[in-house]
Each structure stands twice: as structure tokens, then as C-alpha cells.
Coordinates of N, CA, C and O in Angstrom, one line a residue:
M1 N 52.3 -4.9 -15.6 CA 51.0 -5.3 -15.2 C 50.4 -6.1 -16.4 O 50.6 -5.8 -17.5
R2 N 49.6 -7.1 -16.0 CA 48.9 -7.9 -17.0 C 47.5 -8.2 -16.5 O 47.2 -8.2 -15.3
T3 N 46.6 -8.4 -17.4 CA 45.2 -8.8 -17.1 C 45.1 -10.2 -17.4 O 45.3 -10.6 -18.5
T4 N 44.8 -11.0 -16.4 CA 44.6 -12.5 -16.6 C 43.2 -12.9 -16.2 O 42.8 -12.7 -15.1
R5 N 42.5 -13.4 -17.2 CA 41.1 -13.9 -16.9 C 41.1 -15.3 -16.4 O 42.0 -16.1 -16.7
W6 N 40.2 -15.5 -15.4 CA 40.0 -16.8 -14.9 C 39.1 -17.6 -15.9 O 38.2 -17.1 -16.5
K7 N 39.4 -18.9 -15.9 CA 38.6 -19.8 -16.8 C 37.1 -19.8 -16.3 O 36.2 -19.7 -17.1
D8 N 36.9 -19.9 -15.0 CA 35.6 -19.8 -14.4 C 35.5 -18.6 -13.5 O 36.3 -18.4 -12.5
P9 N 34.6 -17.6 -13.7 CA 34.5 -16.4 -12.9 C 34.0 -16.7 -11.5 O 33.5 -17.8 -11.2
V10 N 34.3 -15.8 -10.6 CA 33.7 -15.9 -9.2 C 32.4 -15.2 -9.2 O 32.4 -14.0 -9.7
V11 N 31.4 -15.8 -8.7 CA 30.1 -15.2 -8.6 C 29.8 -14.8 -7.2 O 29.9 -15.7 -6.3
I12 N 29.4 -13.6 -7.0 CA 29.2 -13.0 -5.6 C 27.8 -12.6 -5.6 O 27.3 -11.8 -6.4
Y13 N 27.0 -13.0 -4.5 CA 25.7 -12.6 -4.3 C 25.6 -11.7 -3.1 O 26.1 -12.0 -2.1
D14 N 25.1 -10.5 -3.3 CA 25.1 -9.6 -2.1 C 23.7 -9.4 -1.6 O 23.4 -8.5 -0.8
G15 N 22.8 -10.3 -1.9 CA 21.4 -10.2 -1.3 C 20.5 -9.6 -2.3 O 19.3 -9.9 -2.3
R16 N 20.9 -8.7 -3.1 CA 20.1 -8.1 -4.1 C 20.5 -8.3 -5.5 O 19.7 -8.5 -6.4
I17 N 21.8 -8.4 -5.8 CA 22.3 -8.5 -7.1 C 23.4 -9.6 -7.2 O 24.0 -10.0 -6.1
R18 N 23.7 -10.1 -8.3 CA 24.7 -11.0 -8.6 C 25.9 -10.3 -9.2 O 25.7 -9.6 -10.2
I19 N 27.1 -10.4 -8.7 CA 28.3 -9.8 -9.2 C 29.2 -10.8 -9.7 O 29.5 -11.8 -9.0
T20 N 29.7 -10.7 -10.9 CA 30.6 -11.7 -11.5 C 32.0 -11.0 -11.7 O 32.0 -9.9 -12.3
R21 N 33.0 -11.6 -11.2 CA 34.4 -11.2 -11.3 C 35.1 -12.2 -12.1 O 35.1 -13.4 -11.7
S22 N 35.8 -11.8 -13.2 CA 36.4 -12.7 -14.1 C 38.0 -12.6 -14.1 O 38.6 -13.3 -14.8
S23 N 38.5 -11.8 -13.2 CA 40.0 -11.6 -13.1 C 40.4 -11.1 -11.8 O 39.5 -10.5 -11.1
P24 N 41.6 -11.2 -11.4 CA 42.1 -10.6 -10.2 C 41.9 -9.1 -10.1 O 41.5 -8.5 -9.1
E25 N 42.0 -8.4 -11.3 CA 41.8 -7.0 -11.3 C 40.4 -6.6 -11.0 O 40.1 -5.7 -10.3
E26 N 39.4 -7.4 -11.6 CA 38.0 -7.1 -11.3 C 37.7 -7.5 -9.8 O 36.9 -6.8 -9.2
A27 N 38.4 -8.5 -9.3 CA 38.2 -8.8 -7.9 C 38.7 -7.7 -7.0 O 38.0 -7.3 -6.0
M28 N 39.8 -7.1 -7.3 CA 40.3 -6.0 -6.5 C 39.3 -4.8 -6.6 O 39.1 -4.1 -5.5
N29 N 38.7 -4.6 -7.7 CA 37.7 -3.5 -7.8 C 36.6 -3.8 -6.9 O 36.0 -2.8 -6.2
W30 N 36.1 -5.0 -6.7 CA 35.1 -5.4 -5.8 C 35.6 -5.2 -4.4 O 34.9 -4.7 -3.5
L31 N 36.8 -5.7 -4.1 CA 37.3 -5.7 -2.7 C 37.5 -4.3 -2.2 O 37.3 -4.1 -1.0
V32 N 37.8 -3.3 -3.0 CA 37.9 -1.9 -2.5 C 36.6 -1.4 -2.0 O 36.6 -0.4 -1.3
H33 N 35.5 -2.0 -2.4 CA 34.2 -1.5 -1.9 C 33.6 -2.4 -0.8 O 32.5 -2.1 -0.3
V34 N 34.3 -3.4 -0.4 CA 33.8 -4.2 0.7 C 34.0 -3.4 2.0 O 35.0 -2.8 2.3
R35 N 33.0 -3.4 2.9 CA 33.0 -2.6 4.1 C 34.1 -3.1 5.1 O 34.8 -2.3 5.7
D36 N 34.2 -4.4 5.3 CA 35.1 -4.9 6.4 C 36.5 -5.2 5.8 O 36.8 -6.3 5.6
Q37 N 37.3 -4.2 5.5 CA 38.6 -4.3 5.0 C 39.6 -4.7 6.0 O 40.8 -4.9 5.7
N38 N 39.2 -4.8 7.2 CA 40.1 -5.2 8.3 C 40.1 -6.7 8.6 O 40.8 -7.2 9.4
S39 N 39.2 -7.4 7.9 CA 39.1 -8.8 8.2 C 40.2 -9.6 7.6 O 40.8 -9.2 6.6
G40 N 40.5 -10.8 8.1 CA 41.5 -11.6 7.6 C 41.2 -12.2 6.2 O 42.0 -12.3 5.3
K41 N 39.9 -12.5 6.0 CA 39.5 -13.0 4.7 C 39.7 -11.9 3.6 O 40.0 -12.2 2.5
W42 N 39.4 -10.6 4.0 CA 39.6 -9.6 3.0 C 41.1 -9.5 2.6 O 41.5 -9.5 1.5
R43 N 42.0 -9.5 3.6 CA 43.4 -9.4 3.4 C 43.9 -10.6 2.6 O 44.8 -10.5 1.7
N44 N 43.4 -11.8 3.0 CA 43.8 -13.0 2.3 C 43.3 -13.0 0.8 O 43.8 -13.8 0.0
A45 N 42.3 -12.2 0.5 CA 41.9 -12.1 -0.9 C 42.7 -11.0 -1.6 O 43.1 -11.1 -2.8
W46 N 42.9 -9.9 -0.9 CA 43.6 -8.7 -1.5 C 45.0 -9.0 -1.9 O 45.5 -8.7 -3.0
Q47 N 45.7 -9.6 -0.9 CA 47.2 -9.8 -1.1 C 47.5 -10.7 -2.4 O 48.3 -10.3 -3.2
P48 N 46.8 -11.8 -2.6 CA 47.1 -12.6 -3.8 C 46.7 -11.9 -5.1 O 47.4 -12.0 -6.1
C49 N 45.6 -11.1 -5.0 CA 45.2 -10.4 -6.2 C 46.2 -9.3 -6.6 O 46.5 -9.1 -7.7
R50 N 46.7 -8.7 -5.6 CA 47.8 -7.7 -5.8 C 49.0 -8.3 -6.3 O 49.7 -7.8 -7.2
A51 N 49.4 -9.5 -5.8 CA 50.5 -10.2 -6.3 C 50.4 -10.6 -7.8 O 51.4 -10.6 -8.5
V52 N 49.2 -11.0 -8.2 CA 48.9 -11.3 -9.6 C 49.1 -10.1 -10.4 O 49.7 -10.1 -11.5
H53 N 48.6 -9.0 -9.9 CA 48.7 -7.7 -10.6 C 50.1 -7.3 -10.8 O 50.5 -6.7 -11.8
E54 N 51.0 -7.7 -9.8 CA 52.4 -7.3 -9.9 C 53.2 -8.5 -10.6 O 54.4 -8.5 -10.6
V55 N 52.5 -9.5 -11.2 CA 53.1 -10.6 -11.9 C 54.0 -11.4 -11.0 O 55.1 -11.8 -11.4
K56 N 53.6 -11.6 -9.8 CA 54.4 -12.4 -8.8 C 53.7 -13.7 -8.4 O 54.2 -14.5 -7.7
L57 N 52.4 -13.9 -8.9 CA 51.7 -15.1 -8.5 C 50.7 -15.5 -9.7 O 50.2 -14.6 -10.4
P58 N 50.5 -16.8 -9.9 CA 49.5 -17.2 -11.0 C 48.1 -16.7 -10.6 O 47.7 -16.8 -9.4
A59 N 47.3 -16.4 -11.6 CA 45.9 -15.9 -11.3 C 45.1 -16.9 -10.6 O 44.2 -16.5 -9.8
D60 N 45.2 -18.1 -10.9 CA 44.3 -19.1 -10.2 C 44.5 -19.2 -8.7 O 43.6 -19.5 -8.0
E61 N 45.7 -18.9 -8.2 CA 45.9 -18.9 -6.8 C 45.1 -17.7 -6.1 O 44.7 -17.9 -5.0
A62 N 44.9 -16.7 -6.8 CA 44.1 -15.6 -6.2 C 42.6 -15.9 -6.2 O 41.8 -15.5 -5.4
R63 N 42.2 -16.7 -7.2 CA 40.7 -17.0 -7.4 C 40.2 -17.7 -6.2 O 39.1 -17.3 -5.7
S64 N 40.9 -18.7 -5.6 CA 40.3 -19.4 -4.5 C 40.2 -18.5 -3.3 O 39.3 -18.6 -2.5
A65 N 41.1 -17.6 -3.1 CA 41.1 -16.6 -2.0 C 39.9 -15.7 -2.1 O 39.2 -15.4 -1.1
V66 N 39.6 -15.2 -3.3 CA 38.5 -14.4 -3.6 C 37.2 -15.1 -3.3 O 36.2 -14.6 -2.8
M67 N 37.1 -16.4 -3.8 CA 35.9 -17.2 -3.5 C 35.6 -17.3 -2.0 O 34.5 -17.1 -1.6
L68 N 36.7 -17.5 -1.2 CA 36.5 -17.6 0.2 C 36.0 -16.3 0.8 O 35.1 -16.3 1.6
A69 N 36.6 -15.2 0.4 CA 36.1 -13.9 0.9 C 34.7 -13.6 0.5 O 33.9 -13.1 1.3
A70 N 34.3 -13.9 -0.7 CA 33.0 -13.7 -1.2 C 31.9 -14.5 -0.6 O 30.9 -14.0 -0.2
H71 N 32.2 -15.8 -0.4 CA 31.2 -16.6 0.2 C 31.1 -16.5 1.7 O 30.1 -16.9 2.3
N72 N 32.1 -16.0 2.4 CA 32.0 -15.9 3.8 C 31.6 -14.4 4.2 O 31.6 -14.1 5.4
K73 N 31.3 -13.6 3.3 CA 31.0 -12.2 3.5 C 29.6 -12.1 4.1 O 29.3 -11.2 4.9
H74 N 28.7 -13.0 3.7 CA 27.3 -12.9 4.2 C 26.9 -13.8 5.3 O 27.4 -14.8 5.5

């Protein structure tokens, strides 16, 4: 396992607060608290973050999936 920081973090607004995620591991921590874990967008964000965690995928590939999940959540 490795921790890989993104050059530009993902910023998530939940209506009350701003959440900043700077790595796939931090994104996974956010994703485990998302209510709709059955959505395709959730799975499309979780799977690449997990692959980065397992050193099977570059971190930047997970970032775009997390951005889609975060921005389509609201």
C-alpha cells in the first residue's frame, strides 16, 4: 500500500461544509460515508481508488472518478 497525493485536491461541497480530499485514500474515507453506495457513480469512484490503494492504477485516474461522484451527488 502507498499513499499518493493528488497535485490538485478534490473539493466536495455538501451544502453546509467544504470537504477537501487530497488522495485516493482520503476519497475512500469520504466514500464509505456516502449514503447511496449502490449508485454507479459511487462504484465508479470506489473501484479506481481501491485499485490505487492496491498499487494497480495511477492516482490521477481515480481523481477524475471521485470528482464525478462528488459533483453529481447533490
